[in-house]
mmCIF file of C-alpha atoms in Angstrom:
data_model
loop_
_atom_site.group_PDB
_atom_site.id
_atom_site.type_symbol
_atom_site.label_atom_id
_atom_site.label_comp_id
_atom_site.label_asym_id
_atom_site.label_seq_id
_atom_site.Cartn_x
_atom_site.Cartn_y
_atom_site.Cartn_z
ATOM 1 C CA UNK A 25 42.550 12.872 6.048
ATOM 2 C CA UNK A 26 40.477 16.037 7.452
ATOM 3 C CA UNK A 27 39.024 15.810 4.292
ATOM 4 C CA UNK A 28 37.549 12.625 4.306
ATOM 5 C CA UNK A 29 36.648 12.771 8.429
ATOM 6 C CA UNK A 30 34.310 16.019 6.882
ATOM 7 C CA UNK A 31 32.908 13.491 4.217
ATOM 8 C CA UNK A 32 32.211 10.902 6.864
ATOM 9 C CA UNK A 33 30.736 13.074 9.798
ATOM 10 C CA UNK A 34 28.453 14.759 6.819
ATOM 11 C CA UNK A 35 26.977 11.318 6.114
ATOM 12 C CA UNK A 36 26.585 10.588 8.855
ATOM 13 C CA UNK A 37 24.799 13.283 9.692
ATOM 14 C CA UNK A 38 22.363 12.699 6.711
ATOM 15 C CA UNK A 39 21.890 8.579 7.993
ATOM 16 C CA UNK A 40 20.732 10.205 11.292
ATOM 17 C CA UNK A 41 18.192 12.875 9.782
ATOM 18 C CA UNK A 42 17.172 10.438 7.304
ATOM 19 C CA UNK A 43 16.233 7.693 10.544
ATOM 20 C CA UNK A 44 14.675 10.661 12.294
ATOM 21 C CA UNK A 45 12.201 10.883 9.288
ATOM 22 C CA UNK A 46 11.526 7.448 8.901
ATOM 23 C CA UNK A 47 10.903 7.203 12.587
ATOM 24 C CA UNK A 48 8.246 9.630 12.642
ATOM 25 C CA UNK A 49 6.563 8.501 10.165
ATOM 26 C CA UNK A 50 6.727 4.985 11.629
ATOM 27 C CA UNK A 51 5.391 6.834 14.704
ATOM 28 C CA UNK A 52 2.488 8.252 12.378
ATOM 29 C CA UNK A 53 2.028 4.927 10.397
ATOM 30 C CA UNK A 54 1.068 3.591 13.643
ATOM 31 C CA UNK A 55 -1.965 5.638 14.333
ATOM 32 C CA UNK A 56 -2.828 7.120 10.643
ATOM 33 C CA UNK A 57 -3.162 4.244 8.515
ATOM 34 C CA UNK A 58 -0.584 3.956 5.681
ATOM 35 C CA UNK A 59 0.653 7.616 5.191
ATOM 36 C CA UNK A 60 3.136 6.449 2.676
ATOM 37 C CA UNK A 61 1.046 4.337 0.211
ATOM 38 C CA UNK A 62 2.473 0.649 -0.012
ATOM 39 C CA UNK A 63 4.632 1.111 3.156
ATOM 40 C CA UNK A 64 3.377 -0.738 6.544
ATOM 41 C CA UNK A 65 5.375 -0.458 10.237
ATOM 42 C CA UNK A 66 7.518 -3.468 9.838
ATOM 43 C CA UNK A 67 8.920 -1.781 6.304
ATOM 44 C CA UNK A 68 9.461 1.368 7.674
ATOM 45 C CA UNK A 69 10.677 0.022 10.739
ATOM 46 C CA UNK A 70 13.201 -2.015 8.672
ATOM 47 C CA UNK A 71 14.217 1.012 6.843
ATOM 48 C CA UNK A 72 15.124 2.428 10.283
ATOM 49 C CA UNK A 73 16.847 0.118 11.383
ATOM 50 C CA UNK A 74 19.128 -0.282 8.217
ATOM 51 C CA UNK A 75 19.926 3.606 8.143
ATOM 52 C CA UNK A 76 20.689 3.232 12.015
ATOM 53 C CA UNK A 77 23.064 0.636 11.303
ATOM 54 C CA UNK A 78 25.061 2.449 8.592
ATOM 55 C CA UNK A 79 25.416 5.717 10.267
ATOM 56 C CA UNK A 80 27.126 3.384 13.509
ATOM 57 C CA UNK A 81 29.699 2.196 10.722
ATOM 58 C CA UNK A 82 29.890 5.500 9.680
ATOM 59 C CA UNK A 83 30.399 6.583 12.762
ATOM 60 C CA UNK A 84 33.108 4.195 13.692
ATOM 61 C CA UNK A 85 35.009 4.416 10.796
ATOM 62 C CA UNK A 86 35.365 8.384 11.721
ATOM 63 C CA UNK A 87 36.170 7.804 15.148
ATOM 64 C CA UNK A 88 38.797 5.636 14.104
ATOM 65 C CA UNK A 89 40.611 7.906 11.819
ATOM 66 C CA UNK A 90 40.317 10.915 14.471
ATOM 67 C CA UNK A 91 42.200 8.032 16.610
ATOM 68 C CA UNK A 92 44.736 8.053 13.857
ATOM 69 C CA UNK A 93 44.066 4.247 13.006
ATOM 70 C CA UNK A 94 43.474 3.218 9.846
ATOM 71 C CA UNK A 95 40.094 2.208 8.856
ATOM 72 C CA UNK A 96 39.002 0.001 6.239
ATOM 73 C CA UNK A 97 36.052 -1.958 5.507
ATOM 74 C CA UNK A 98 36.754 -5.173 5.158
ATOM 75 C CA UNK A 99 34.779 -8.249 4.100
ATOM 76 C CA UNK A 100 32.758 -9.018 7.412
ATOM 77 C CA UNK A 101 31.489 -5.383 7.215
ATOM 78 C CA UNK A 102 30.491 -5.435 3.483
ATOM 79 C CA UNK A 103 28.461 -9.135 4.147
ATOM 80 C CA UNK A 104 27.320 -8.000 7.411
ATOM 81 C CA UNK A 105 25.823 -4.260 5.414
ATOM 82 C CA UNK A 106 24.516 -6.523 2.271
ATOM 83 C CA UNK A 107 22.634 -9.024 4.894
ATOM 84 C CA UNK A 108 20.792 -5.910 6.177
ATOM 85 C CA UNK A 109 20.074 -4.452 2.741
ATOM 86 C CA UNK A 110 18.864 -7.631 1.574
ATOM 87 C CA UNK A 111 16.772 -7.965 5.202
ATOM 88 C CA UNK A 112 15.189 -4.727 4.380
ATOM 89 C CA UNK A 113 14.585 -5.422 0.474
ATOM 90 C CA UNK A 114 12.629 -8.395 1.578
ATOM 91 C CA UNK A 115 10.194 -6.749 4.003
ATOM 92 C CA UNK A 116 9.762 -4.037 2.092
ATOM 93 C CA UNK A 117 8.436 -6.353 -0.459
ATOM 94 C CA UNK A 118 6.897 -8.262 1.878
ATOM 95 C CA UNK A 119 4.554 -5.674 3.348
ATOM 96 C CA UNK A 120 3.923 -4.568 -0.367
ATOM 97 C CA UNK A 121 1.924 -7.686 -1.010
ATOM 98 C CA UNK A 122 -0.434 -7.826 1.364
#
């Protein structure tokens, strides 16, 4: 179980750094036009807001094991994660066209 709490807290440390990046360089998209070619603020912003989200299920799921409970991700979670991948996917896409 300590194991797996290590796994989870590691991720979850790498969700945060990796929305700390993209942050910044939403921050910089705003006043340096397009510093990642292809990428505009609502993508990146997207992007942010996807990797937020997963690191508060990650984030859950480890409190809840330090609580001794068992966690699981169940249905809701998995539709709920897929609806913001496929969110992101479309503005991505989206902000690549124009």
């Amino acid at each position: 179980m300590e194991k797996k709490i290590k796994k989870l807290e590691l991720i979850e440390k790498i969700l945060i750094a990796g929305t700390v990046l993209v942050g910044i360089i939403t921050i910089v998209d705003i006043f340096i036009p397009d510093p990642i070619l292809l990428l505009d603020e609502a993508a990146l912003t997207a992007i942010t807001g996807l990797l937020t989200y997963i690191a508060n299920l990650v984030r859950r799921r480890v409190e809840e094991l330090k609580k001794g409970e068992k966690s699981s991700i169940g249905t809701k979670q998995i539709e709920e994660v897929t609806a913001k991948v496929t969110e992101t996917a479309k503005t991505v896409k989206k902000s690549r066209s124009k």
